Structures are given as C-alpha cells and as structure tokens.
Short mmCIF file of C-alpha atoms and ligand atoms in Angstrom, two decimals:
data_model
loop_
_atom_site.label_atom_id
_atom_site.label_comp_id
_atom_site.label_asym_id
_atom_site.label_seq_id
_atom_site.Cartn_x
_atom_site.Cartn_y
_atom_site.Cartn_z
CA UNK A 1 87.80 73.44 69.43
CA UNK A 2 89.98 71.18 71.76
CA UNK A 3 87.82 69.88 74.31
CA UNK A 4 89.37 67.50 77.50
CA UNK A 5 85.73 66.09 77.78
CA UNK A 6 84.48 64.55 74.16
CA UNK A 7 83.47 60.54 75.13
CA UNK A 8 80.10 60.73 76.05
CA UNK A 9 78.78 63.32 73.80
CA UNK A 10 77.47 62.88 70.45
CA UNK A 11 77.35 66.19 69.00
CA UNK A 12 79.63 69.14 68.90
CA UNK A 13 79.48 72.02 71.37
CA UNK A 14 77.53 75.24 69.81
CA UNK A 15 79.65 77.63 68.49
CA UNK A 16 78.52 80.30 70.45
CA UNK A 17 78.12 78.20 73.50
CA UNK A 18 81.68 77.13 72.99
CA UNK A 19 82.36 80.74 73.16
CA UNK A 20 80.52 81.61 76.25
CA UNK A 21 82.08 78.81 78.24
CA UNK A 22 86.00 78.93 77.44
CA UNK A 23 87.87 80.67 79.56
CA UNK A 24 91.51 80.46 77.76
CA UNK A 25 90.74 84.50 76.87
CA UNK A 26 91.86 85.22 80.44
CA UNK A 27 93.18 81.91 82.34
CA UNK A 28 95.94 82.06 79.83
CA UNK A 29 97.24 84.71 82.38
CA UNK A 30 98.40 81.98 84.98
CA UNK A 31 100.01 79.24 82.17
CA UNK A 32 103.54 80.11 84.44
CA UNK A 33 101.47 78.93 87.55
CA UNK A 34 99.51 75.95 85.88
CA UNK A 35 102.91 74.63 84.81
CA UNK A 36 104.23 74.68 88.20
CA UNK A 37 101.38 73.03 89.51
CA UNK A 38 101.81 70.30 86.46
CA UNK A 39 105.55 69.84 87.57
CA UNK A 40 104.81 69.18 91.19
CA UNK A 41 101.99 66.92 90.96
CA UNK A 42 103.93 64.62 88.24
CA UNK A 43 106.45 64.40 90.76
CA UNK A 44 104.30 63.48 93.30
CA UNK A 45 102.67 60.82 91.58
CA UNK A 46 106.49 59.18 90.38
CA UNK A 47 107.22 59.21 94.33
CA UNK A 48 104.37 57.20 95.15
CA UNK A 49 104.97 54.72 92.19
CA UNK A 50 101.96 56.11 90.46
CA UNK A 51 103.90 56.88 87.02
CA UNK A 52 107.44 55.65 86.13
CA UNK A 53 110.76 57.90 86.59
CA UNK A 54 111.04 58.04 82.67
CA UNK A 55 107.20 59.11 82.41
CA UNK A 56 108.26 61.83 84.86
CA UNK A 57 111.14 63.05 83.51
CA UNK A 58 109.16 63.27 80.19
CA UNK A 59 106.50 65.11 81.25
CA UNK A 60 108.57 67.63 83.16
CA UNK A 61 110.57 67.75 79.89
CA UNK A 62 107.82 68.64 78.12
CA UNK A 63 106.10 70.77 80.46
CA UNK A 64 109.42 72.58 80.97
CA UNK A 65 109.35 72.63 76.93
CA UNK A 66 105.83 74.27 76.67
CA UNK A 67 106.92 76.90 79.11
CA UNK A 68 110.22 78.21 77.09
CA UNK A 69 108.07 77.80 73.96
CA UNK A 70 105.30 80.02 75.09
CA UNK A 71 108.04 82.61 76.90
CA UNK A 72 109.75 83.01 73.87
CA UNK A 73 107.00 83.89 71.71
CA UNK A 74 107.46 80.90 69.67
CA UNK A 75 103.95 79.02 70.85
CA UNK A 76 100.48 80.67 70.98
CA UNK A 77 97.93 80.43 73.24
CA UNK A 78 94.90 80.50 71.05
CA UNK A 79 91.26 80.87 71.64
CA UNK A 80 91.50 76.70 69.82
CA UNK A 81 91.66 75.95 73.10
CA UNK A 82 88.61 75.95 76.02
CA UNK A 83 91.29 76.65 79.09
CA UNK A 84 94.55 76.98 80.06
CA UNK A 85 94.17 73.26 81.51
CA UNK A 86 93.43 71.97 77.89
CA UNK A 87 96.45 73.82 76.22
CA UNK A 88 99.20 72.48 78.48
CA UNK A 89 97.84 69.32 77.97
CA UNK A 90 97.21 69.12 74.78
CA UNK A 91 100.30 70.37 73.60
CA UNK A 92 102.30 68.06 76.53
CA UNK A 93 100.80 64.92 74.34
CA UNK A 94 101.52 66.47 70.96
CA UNK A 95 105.05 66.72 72.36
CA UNK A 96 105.61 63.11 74.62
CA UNK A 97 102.85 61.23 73.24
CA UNK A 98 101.19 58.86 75.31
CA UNK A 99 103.19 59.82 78.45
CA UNK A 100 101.18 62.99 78.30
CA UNK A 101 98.17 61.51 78.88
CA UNK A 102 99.40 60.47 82.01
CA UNK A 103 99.48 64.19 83.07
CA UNK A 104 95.97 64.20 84.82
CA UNK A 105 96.10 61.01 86.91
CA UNK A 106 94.30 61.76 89.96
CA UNK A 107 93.56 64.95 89.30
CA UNK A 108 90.56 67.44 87.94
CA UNK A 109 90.26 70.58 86.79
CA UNK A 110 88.73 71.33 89.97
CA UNK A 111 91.85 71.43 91.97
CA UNK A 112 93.68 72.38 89.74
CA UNK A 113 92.31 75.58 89.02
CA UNK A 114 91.66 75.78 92.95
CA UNK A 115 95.59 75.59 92.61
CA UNK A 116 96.44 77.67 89.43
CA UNK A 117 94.58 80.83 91.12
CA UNK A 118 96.38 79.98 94.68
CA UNK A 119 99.65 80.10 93.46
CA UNK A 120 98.86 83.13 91.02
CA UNK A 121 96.98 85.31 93.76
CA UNK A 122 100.28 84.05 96.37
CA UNK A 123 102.56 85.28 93.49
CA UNK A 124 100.76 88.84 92.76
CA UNK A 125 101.05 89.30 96.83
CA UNK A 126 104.63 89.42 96.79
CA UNK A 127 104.75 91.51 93.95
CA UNK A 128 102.09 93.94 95.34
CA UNK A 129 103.75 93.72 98.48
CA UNK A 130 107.19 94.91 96.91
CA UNK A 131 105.25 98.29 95.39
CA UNK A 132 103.99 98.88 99.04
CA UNK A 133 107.47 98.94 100.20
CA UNK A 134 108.50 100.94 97.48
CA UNK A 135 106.12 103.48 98.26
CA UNK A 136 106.66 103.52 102.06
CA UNK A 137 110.02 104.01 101.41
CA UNK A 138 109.31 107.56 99.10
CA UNK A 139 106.40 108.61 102.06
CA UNK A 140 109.31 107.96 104.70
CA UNK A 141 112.18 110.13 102.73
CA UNK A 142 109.31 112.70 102.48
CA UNK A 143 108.54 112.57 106.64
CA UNK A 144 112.50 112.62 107.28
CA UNK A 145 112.76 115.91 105.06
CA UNK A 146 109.60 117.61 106.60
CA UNK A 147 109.55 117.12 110.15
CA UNK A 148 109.88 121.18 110.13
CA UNK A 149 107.59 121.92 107.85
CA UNK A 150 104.63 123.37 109.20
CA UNK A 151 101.20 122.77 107.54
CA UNK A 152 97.77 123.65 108.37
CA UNK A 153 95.87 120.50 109.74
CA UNK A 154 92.14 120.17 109.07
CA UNK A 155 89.50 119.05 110.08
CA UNK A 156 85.93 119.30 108.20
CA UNK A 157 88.17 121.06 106.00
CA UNK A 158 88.83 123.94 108.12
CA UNK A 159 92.23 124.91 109.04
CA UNK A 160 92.22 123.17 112.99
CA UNK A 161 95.71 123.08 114.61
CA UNK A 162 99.15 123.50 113.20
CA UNK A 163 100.82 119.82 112.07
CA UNK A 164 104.00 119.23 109.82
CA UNK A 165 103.98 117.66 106.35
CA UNK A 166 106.22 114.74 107.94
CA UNK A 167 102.95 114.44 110.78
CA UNK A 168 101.03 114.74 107.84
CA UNK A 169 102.52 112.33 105.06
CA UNK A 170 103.18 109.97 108.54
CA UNK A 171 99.51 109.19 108.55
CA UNK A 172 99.45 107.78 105.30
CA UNK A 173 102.44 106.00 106.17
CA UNK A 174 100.53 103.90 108.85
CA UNK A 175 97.26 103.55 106.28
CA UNK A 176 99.90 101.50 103.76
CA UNK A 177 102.12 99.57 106.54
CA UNK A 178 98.21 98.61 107.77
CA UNK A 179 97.85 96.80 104.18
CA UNK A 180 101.25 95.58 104.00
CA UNK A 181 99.95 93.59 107.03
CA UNK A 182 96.51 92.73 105.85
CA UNK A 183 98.33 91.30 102.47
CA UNK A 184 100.34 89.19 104.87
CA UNK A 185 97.60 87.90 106.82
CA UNK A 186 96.03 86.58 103.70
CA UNK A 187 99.22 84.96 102.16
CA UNK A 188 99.66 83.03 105.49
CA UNK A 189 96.01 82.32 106.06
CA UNK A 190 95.63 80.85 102.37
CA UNK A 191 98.63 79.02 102.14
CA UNK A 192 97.40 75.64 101.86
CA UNK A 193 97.77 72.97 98.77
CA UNK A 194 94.11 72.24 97.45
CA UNK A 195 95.96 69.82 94.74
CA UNK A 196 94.53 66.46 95.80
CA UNK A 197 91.09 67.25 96.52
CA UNK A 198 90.10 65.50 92.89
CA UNK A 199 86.83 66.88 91.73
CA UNK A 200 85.21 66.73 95.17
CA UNK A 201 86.01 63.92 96.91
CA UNK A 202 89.81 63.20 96.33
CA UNK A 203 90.68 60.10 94.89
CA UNK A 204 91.56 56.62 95.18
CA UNK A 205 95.25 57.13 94.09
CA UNK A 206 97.36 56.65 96.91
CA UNK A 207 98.74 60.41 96.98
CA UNK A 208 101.20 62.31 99.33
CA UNK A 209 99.60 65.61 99.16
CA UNK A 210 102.23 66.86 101.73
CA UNK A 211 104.95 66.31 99.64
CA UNK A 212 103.06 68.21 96.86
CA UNK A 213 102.00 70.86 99.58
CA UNK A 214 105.82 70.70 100.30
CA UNK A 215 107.35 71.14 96.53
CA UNK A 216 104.90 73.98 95.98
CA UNK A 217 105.84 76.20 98.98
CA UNK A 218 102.61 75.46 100.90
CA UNK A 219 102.26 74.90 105.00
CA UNK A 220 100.64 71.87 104.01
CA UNK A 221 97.42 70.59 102.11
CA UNK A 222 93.77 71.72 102.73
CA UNK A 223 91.95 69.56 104.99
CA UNK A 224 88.44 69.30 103.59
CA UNK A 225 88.07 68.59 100.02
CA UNK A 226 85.35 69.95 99.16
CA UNK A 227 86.26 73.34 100.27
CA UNK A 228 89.06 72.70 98.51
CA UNK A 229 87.28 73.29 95.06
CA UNK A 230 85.06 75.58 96.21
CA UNK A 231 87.08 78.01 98.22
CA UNK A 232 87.82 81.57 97.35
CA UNK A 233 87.41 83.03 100.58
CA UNK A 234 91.48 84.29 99.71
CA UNK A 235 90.42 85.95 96.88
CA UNK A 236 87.06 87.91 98.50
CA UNK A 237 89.89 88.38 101.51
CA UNK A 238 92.36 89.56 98.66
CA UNK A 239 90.06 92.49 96.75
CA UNK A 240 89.00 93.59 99.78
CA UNK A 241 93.02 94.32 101.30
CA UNK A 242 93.31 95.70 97.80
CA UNK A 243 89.72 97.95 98.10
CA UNK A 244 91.44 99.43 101.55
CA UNK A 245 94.62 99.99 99.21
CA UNK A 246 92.71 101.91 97.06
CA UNK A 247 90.80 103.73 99.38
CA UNK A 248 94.03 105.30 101.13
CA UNK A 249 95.49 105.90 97.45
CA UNK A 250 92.47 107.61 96.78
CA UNK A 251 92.14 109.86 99.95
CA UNK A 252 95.48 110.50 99.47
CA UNK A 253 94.86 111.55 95.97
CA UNK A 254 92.20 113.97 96.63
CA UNK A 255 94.13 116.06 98.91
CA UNK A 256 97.24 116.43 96.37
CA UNK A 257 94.66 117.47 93.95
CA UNK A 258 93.18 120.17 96.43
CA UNK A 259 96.86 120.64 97.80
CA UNK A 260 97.77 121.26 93.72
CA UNK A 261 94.71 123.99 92.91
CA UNK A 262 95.32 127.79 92.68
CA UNK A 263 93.36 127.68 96.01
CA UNK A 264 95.62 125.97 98.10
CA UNK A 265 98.93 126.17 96.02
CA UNK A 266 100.81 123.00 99.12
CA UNK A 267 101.93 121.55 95.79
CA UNK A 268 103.32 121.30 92.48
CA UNK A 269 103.09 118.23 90.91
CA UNK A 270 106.18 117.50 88.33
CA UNK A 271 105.32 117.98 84.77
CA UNK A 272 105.95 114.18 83.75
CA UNK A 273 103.33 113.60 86.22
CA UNK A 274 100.39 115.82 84.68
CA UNK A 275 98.81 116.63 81.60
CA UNK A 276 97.51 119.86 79.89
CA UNK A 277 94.55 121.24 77.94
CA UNK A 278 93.59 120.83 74.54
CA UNK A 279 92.02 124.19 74.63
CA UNK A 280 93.09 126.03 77.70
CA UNK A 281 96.56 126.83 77.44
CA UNK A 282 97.22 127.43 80.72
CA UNK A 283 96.49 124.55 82.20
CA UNK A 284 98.43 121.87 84.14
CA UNK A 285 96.01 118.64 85.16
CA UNK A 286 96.53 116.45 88.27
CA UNK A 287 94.88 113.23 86.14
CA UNK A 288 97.03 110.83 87.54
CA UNK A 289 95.46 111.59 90.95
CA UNK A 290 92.45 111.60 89.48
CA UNK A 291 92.86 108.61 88.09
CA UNK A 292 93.95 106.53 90.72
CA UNK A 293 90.80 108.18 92.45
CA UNK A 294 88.74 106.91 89.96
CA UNK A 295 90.08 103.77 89.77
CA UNK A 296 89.43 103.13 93.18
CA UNK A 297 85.72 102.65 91.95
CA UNK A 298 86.69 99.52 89.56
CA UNK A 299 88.52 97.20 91.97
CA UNK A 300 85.54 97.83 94.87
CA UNK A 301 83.41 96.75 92.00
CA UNK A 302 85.77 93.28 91.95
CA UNK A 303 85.09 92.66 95.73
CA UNK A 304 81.09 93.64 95.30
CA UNK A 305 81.00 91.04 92.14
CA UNK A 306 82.96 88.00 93.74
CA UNK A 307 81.09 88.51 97.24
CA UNK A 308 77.21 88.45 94.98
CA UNK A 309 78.88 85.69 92.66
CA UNK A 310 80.01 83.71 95.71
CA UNK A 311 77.13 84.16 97.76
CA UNK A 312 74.10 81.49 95.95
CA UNK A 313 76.44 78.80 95.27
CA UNK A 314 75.93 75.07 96.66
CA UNK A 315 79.02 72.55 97.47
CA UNK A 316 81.05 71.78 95.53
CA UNK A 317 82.29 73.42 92.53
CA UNK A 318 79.90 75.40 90.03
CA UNK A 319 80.97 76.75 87.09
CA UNK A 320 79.88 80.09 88.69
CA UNK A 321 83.59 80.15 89.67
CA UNK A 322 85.33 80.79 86.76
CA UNK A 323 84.07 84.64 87.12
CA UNK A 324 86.61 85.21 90.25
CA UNK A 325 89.69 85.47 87.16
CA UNK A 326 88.78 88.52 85.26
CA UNK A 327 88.09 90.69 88.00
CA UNK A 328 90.88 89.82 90.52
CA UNK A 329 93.01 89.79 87.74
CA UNK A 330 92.13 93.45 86.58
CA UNK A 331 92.10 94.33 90.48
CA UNK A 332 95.59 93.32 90.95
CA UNK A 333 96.92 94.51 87.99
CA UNK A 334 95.09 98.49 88.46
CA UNK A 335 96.20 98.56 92.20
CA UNK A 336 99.63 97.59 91.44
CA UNK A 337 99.48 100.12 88.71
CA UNK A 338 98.11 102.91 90.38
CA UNK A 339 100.51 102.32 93.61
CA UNK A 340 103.66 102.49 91.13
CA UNK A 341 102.58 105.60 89.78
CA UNK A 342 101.53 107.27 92.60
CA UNK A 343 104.79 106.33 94.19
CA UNK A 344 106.67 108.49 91.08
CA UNK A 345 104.00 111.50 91.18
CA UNK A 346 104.68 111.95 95.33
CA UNK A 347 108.52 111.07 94.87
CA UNK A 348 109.04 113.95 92.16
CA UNK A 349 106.36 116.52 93.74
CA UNK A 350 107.34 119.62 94.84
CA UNK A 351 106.50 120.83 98.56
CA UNK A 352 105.74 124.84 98.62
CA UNK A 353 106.79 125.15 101.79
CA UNK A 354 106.25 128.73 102.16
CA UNK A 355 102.87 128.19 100.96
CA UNK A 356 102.55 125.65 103.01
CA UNK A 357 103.49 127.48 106.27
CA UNK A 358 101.44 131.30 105.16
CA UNK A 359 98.33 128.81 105.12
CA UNK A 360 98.92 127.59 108.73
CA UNK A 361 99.57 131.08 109.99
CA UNK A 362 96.05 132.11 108.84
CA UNK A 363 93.71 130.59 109.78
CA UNK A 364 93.62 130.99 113.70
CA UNK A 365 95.49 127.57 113.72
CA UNK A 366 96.81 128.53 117.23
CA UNK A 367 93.54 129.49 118.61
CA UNK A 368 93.45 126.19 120.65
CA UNK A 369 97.25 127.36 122.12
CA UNK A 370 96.52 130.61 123.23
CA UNK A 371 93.29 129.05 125.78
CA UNK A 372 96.24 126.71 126.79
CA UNK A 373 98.14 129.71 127.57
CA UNK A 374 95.27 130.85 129.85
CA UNK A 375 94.97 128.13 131.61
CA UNK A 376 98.72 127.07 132.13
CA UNK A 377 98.03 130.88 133.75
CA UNK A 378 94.81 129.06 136.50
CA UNK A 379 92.00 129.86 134.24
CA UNK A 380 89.73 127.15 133.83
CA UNK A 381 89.25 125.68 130.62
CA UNK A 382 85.97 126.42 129.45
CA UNK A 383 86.64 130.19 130.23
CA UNK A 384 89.84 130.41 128.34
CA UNK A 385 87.59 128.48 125.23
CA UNK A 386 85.61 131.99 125.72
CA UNK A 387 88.28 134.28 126.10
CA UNK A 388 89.98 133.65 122.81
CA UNK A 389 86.88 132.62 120.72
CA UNK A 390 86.15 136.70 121.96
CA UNK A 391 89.86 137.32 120.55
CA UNK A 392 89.17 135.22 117.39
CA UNK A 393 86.25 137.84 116.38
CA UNK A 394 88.39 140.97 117.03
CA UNK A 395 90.69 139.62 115.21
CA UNK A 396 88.39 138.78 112.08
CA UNK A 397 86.64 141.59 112.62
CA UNK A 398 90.05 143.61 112.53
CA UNK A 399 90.88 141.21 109.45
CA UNK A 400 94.45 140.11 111.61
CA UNK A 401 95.71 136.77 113.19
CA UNK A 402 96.47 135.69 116.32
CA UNK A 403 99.82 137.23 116.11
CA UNK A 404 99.28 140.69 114.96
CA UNK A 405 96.45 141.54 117.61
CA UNK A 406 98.37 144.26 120.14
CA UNK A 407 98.74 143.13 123.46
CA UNK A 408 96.59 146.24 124.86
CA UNK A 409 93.35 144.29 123.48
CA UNK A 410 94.68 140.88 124.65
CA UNK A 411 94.51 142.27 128.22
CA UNK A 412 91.11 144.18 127.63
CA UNK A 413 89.46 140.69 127.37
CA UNK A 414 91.90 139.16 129.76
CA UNK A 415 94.40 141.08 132.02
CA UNK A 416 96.58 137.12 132.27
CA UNK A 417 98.25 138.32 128.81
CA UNK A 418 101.60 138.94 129.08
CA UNK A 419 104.28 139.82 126.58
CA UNK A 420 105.06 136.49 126.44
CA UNK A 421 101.73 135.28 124.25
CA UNK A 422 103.64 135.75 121.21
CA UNK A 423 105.97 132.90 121.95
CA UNK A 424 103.49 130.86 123.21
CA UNK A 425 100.88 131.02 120.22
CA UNK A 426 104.31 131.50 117.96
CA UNK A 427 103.81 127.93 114.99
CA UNK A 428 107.17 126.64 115.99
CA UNK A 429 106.44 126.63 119.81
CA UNK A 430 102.67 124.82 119.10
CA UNK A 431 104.45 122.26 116.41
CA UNK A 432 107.36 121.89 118.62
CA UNK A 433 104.82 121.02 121.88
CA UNK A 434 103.17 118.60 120.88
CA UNK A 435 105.43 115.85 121.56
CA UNK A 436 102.77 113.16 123.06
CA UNK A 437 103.88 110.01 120.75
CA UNK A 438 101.89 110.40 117.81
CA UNK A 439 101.85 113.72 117.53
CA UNK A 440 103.94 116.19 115.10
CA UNK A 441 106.33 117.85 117.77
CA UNK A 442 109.95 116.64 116.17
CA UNK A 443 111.14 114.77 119.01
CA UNK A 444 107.92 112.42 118.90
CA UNK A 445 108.54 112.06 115.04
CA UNK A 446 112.13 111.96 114.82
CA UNK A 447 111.28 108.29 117.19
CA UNK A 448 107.97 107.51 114.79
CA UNK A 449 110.82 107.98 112.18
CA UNK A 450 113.46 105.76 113.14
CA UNK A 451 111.04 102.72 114.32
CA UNK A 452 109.47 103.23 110.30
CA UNK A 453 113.20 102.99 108.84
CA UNK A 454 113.57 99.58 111.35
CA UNK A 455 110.36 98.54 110.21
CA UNK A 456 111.07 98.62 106.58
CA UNK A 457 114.86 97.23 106.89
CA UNK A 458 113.58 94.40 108.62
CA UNK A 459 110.63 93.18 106.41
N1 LIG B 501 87.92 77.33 83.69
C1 LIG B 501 87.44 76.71 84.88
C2 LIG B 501 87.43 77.74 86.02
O1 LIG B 501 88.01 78.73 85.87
C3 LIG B 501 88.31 75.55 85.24
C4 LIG B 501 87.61 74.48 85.98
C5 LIG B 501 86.68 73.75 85.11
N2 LIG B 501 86.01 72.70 85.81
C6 LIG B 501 84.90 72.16 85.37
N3 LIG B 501 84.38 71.23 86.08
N4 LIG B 501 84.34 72.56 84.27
O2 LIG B 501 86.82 77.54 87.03
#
C-alpha cells in the first residue's frame, strides 16, 4: 500500500477501506495524460526559478522513463498503488531520488486530476470526432449513390410520401454533423488549464500558469480556483453530446433492423456484420444493431449518474468526484465503439432497391400528388383532400394503387382527370418535384450533396 499521505497518521489504512478508496483500478487509464501534465508543470516551475534546470531535466528524464517503461510492457501498474498520482511519483523517486520529490511543488492532487481528466476527455474528443467523420463520410457515399432511389417515407410508420434513400440516409447525415458540432463546442468551451489552482486556493509559489496553460495546448488557465477542482461541467456537457450520439445511432439502428426483417426486406445486412441461430438454422441476426441500440441505454445511464453524483456536492473538492472516471470512461469507449461498427455494418449493407421502390409504389404514397393535381387544375384544396381520399377507397376496395385505377372512375369522382394523371402521380415525377431545399427532388440533393463533401474536406 503506497500512500502520498502517511505523516500524521498513526495506524495503517483498513484493508478493505484501502480497497474502497483507490482508484489506480481505473485512473491508470490516463497515466499518458498524467505524465504530460507532470512534464509541463516541472517546466513551469524551472522557468520561474522554482526548481533548478538539472532538477528539471531529471524529472522529465524520468517521467519520460516511466512512460516508455509502462508502454513497453516492461513496468506494471499495480493495484500497490492508491492512484495513478502515487505511481508516477513513486516510481519518479525510485528512479531520480530526491529530485523526485520535487515533482509536487505547488501542486495537489486536486488539480491535477482536474487536469489528468481535461486533457484525457480533450484527447477522446478528437478521437471520437475522427469516427464521426469516418462515418459521415460512408452516409455521404451512400446519399451520392441513391439520390434515385426511391423509398417509401413514413410517418407513424405508415407509408406517407415518396423520398429517396439519399433524402433518407441525408437526415441522419445532419443528426451526426449536429454532434460533430456539439463535441466542438465542448472542446472549446473546456479548454482551460486548472493546473495551478493547488487544492483550493492556489498557492504561494510564484507560478506562470499561462505558460503551463500554454505548453499544454490550453486558451489559457481557469480563472477561479475553486471551480477549478471542482468542475466537471465538461464532462456532464461531454455524456450528454455522447447520449445524443447514441440516440441517432440507435434510431438509426432500429430502422435497419425493421428495414432487414422478412417484412420490409430495404436491406441486407453483410454476413460479417450478423450472427445466426444456435437452433434455428435459418436465421441471420441484425445484433450489431441491436446492440448499439442497447447500448444506447448504458452511456445515458453515465450522464444520469454524474448529473445525481454532481448535484449534493459543496465547494471545493469531495471525494464524490472520483466517480466521474469509470463511467465517462466506459461512455467514451462504447460510443466510439458502437460508431466504428456501425460505420462497417452501413458501409458493407446491401440496398434492395427494387424492394425498396415496390414498397413506395404501394402504399398510396402519391395520394398527396394526385389532390395537387386537382388543384394545379382550380380545385380548392380541401376538396381535392376529398376527391382522392374517395379514390383511395376504390382503390383498396378494388385491392389496386393509384396507378392501376382506369381513368373512367377517375372522372366519375372528378371529370378534371385527364390522361395525363399517370405522369403526374408517376414516383419519379413526385421524387423529382420536390425540389424545395431540403427536400429529396435530385436537384435539391445533388446541392445538399456537394455543400456535405465541402463540409467534410474542410473540417
Ligand atoms: N483519485 C482522486 C480522484 O479521482 C484524485 C484526487 C484525490 N484528491 C484527494 N484530495 N483525495 O478524484
């Protein structure tokens, strides 16, 4: 049991209370980050003549030491210690000797673990952001290869109007540029240095905290230090960008799981992407879908349990805190999971087009085109809503579409039919008219297209 803290106690820490207090099982994840955090502040504290040039260079030796050590496999980070903190440390005097004990000058744990989870979250943003952009780029190849392909849309889960699968797969392409932004928001918002806030109330060392704000990639250093310690408003702000993740992931997941049953029959997900049966043969599982649908439940569960952990705690910091790790960390590391592989399940699906396109011819999808037709002809709206809801129950009655129904009982409900219905209810001309911007005509989208592909050259 290596303790930072023994001097004023008398007897050893309770096994079991040892136990319930270390927090090396999981902090260990950020030693990378606690390193860097080590390097700049020893740097800091040689500029302002705090420690000597040869007690800096040793330290960052060592520190730099610990770090290839542990990368390589060739040191342990053992449960013998209570914290990440305490390892580094530990191991930095075992290595420099008294130097090492330097390490810590004007410092606590406080900020420093204010720091360690900064830089880690900061980190995990850019990587998180990278999968985004990975899978904006798969829905965008998808939109560029559909913007024919005509789909049911729905809504309450009945066939509505005719869309395309580019219109279609475009929505979702707006849900994940959304929380591209929202992970942007939060990098820039959080990015201040808390390193220098001491304990609570900074110290009496004369440091620059800009210049460590400065070597650590920071705008600058916090302002109030006791927020400092105590802040992890970025990481509430952080499981709940990656909740919204999730909740798109999942939505999307749900349809590709209807879209992929006998019902439907919009899909076919790719064999490496699905799993079988152990007892009915025939079988080909979406559970990677299903998965990421029902991980969706786990990381809101991270933003529920930070927000009630948070939300009873007095200035400054209370140990309370240390339960923010285990759950952002499992947060980050599910969402980034689940967007990766629901990036290589949509980028190696199949489309059934056909399918696809049968479906949308069914289901009086152009119902809402043939009024339109009525009243590009003078009659008024709400009597053209009549006319062909009259049509609508012929034609289910008759068990035809839209399309089949002769023009002889067209004109018995409304003599304004002409020949020329056909076209005008036809699923290319009520894709291809839609061409307000946002909409799936392929003009519109062939623009929503090309200001996507900027969009994701740029970033
Ligand atoms: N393991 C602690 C945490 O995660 C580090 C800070 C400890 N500070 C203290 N005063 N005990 O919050």
């Amino acid at each position: 049991m290596a303790q930072l803290w023994g001097g004023r106690f008398t007897k050893e820490t309770d096994k079991l209370v040892y136990n319930f207090n270390a927090s090396i099982s999981f902090d260990q994840k950020f030693y990378r980050q606690d390193i860097r955090g080590s390097k700049a502040h020893v740097q800091m504290l040689a500029k302002q003549g705090i420690l000597t040039e040869e007690e800096r260079d040793s330290i960052i030796e060592g520190l730099d030491g610990i770090l290839k050590d542990v990368e390589e496999g060739k040191l342990l980070i053992t449960s013998e210690y209570e914290d990440i903190h305490s390892f580094v440390e530990a191991n930095l005097i075992e290595r420099i000797g008294d130097a090492g004990k330097k390490l810590h000058t004007g410092r606590s744990r406080n900020d420093q673990v204010a720091l360690d989870m900064k830089l880690y979250v900061r980190d995990e943003i850019d990587e998180l952001d990278k999968e985004l952009k990975k899978l904006l780029e798969a829905l965008l190849k998808i939109m560029e290869e559909n913007v024919h392909t005509y789909m049911p849309g729905f809504t309450h889960l009945q066939k509505a109007q005719p869309v395309t699968l580019a219109h279609h797969v475009g929505a979702y392409f707006e849900m994940f540029k959304r929380d591209r932004g929202r992970l942007f928001d939060i990098r820039k918002r959080m990015n201040t240095c808390p390193l220098g806030a001491g304990a609570l109330a900074g110290t009496t060392y004369p440091l620059d905290r800009e210049y460590t704000a400065e070597l650590l990639g920071f705008d600058g250093p916090t302002k109030n230090s006791m927020d400092s310690v105590s802040d992890r408003d970025y990481v509430i702000e952080l499981l709940s960008a990656l909740s919204a993740i999730m909740m798109h992931l999942s939505r999307f997941s749900e349809e590709i799981i209807l879209w992929n049953s006998n019902e439907y029959r919009f899909v076919e997900i790719d064999d490496a992407y699905s799993t079988g049966s152990s007892i009915m043969p025939q079988k080909k599982n979406p559970d990677i879908a299903e998965l990421v649908r029902g991980k969706t439940g786990r990381v809101y569960g991270a933003l529920m349990s930070i927000l009630t952990t948070m939300k009873g705690i007095p200035l400054a910091y209370n140990k309370d805190m240390q339960e923010d790790k285990e759950l952002t960390f499992d947060a980050i590391d599910t969402t980034k999971g689940c967007i990766a592989l629901f990036t290589g399940m949509i980028s190696t699906m199949e489309f059934c087009k056909d399918n696809m396109e049968a479906s949308a011819k069914n289901g009086f999808t152009n119902a809402t085109d043939a009024a339109d037709y009525l009243v590009n002809h003078g009659v008024p709206f709400r009597d053209a809503h009549g006319i062909v809801g009259q049509l609508v129950l012929t034609c289910i009655e008759k068990g035809i579409s839209l399309d089949e129904l002769p023009l002889s009982e067209y004109q018995a409900i409304s003599p304004v039919f002409e020949e020329d219905i056909y076209d005008a209810i036809s699923m290319s001309t009520c894709v291809e008219k839609r061409m307000t911007l946002g909409a799936p005509g392929p003009n519109v989208m062939e623009t929503v297209i090309q200001e996507n592909k900027t969009y994701l050259e740029e970033e």
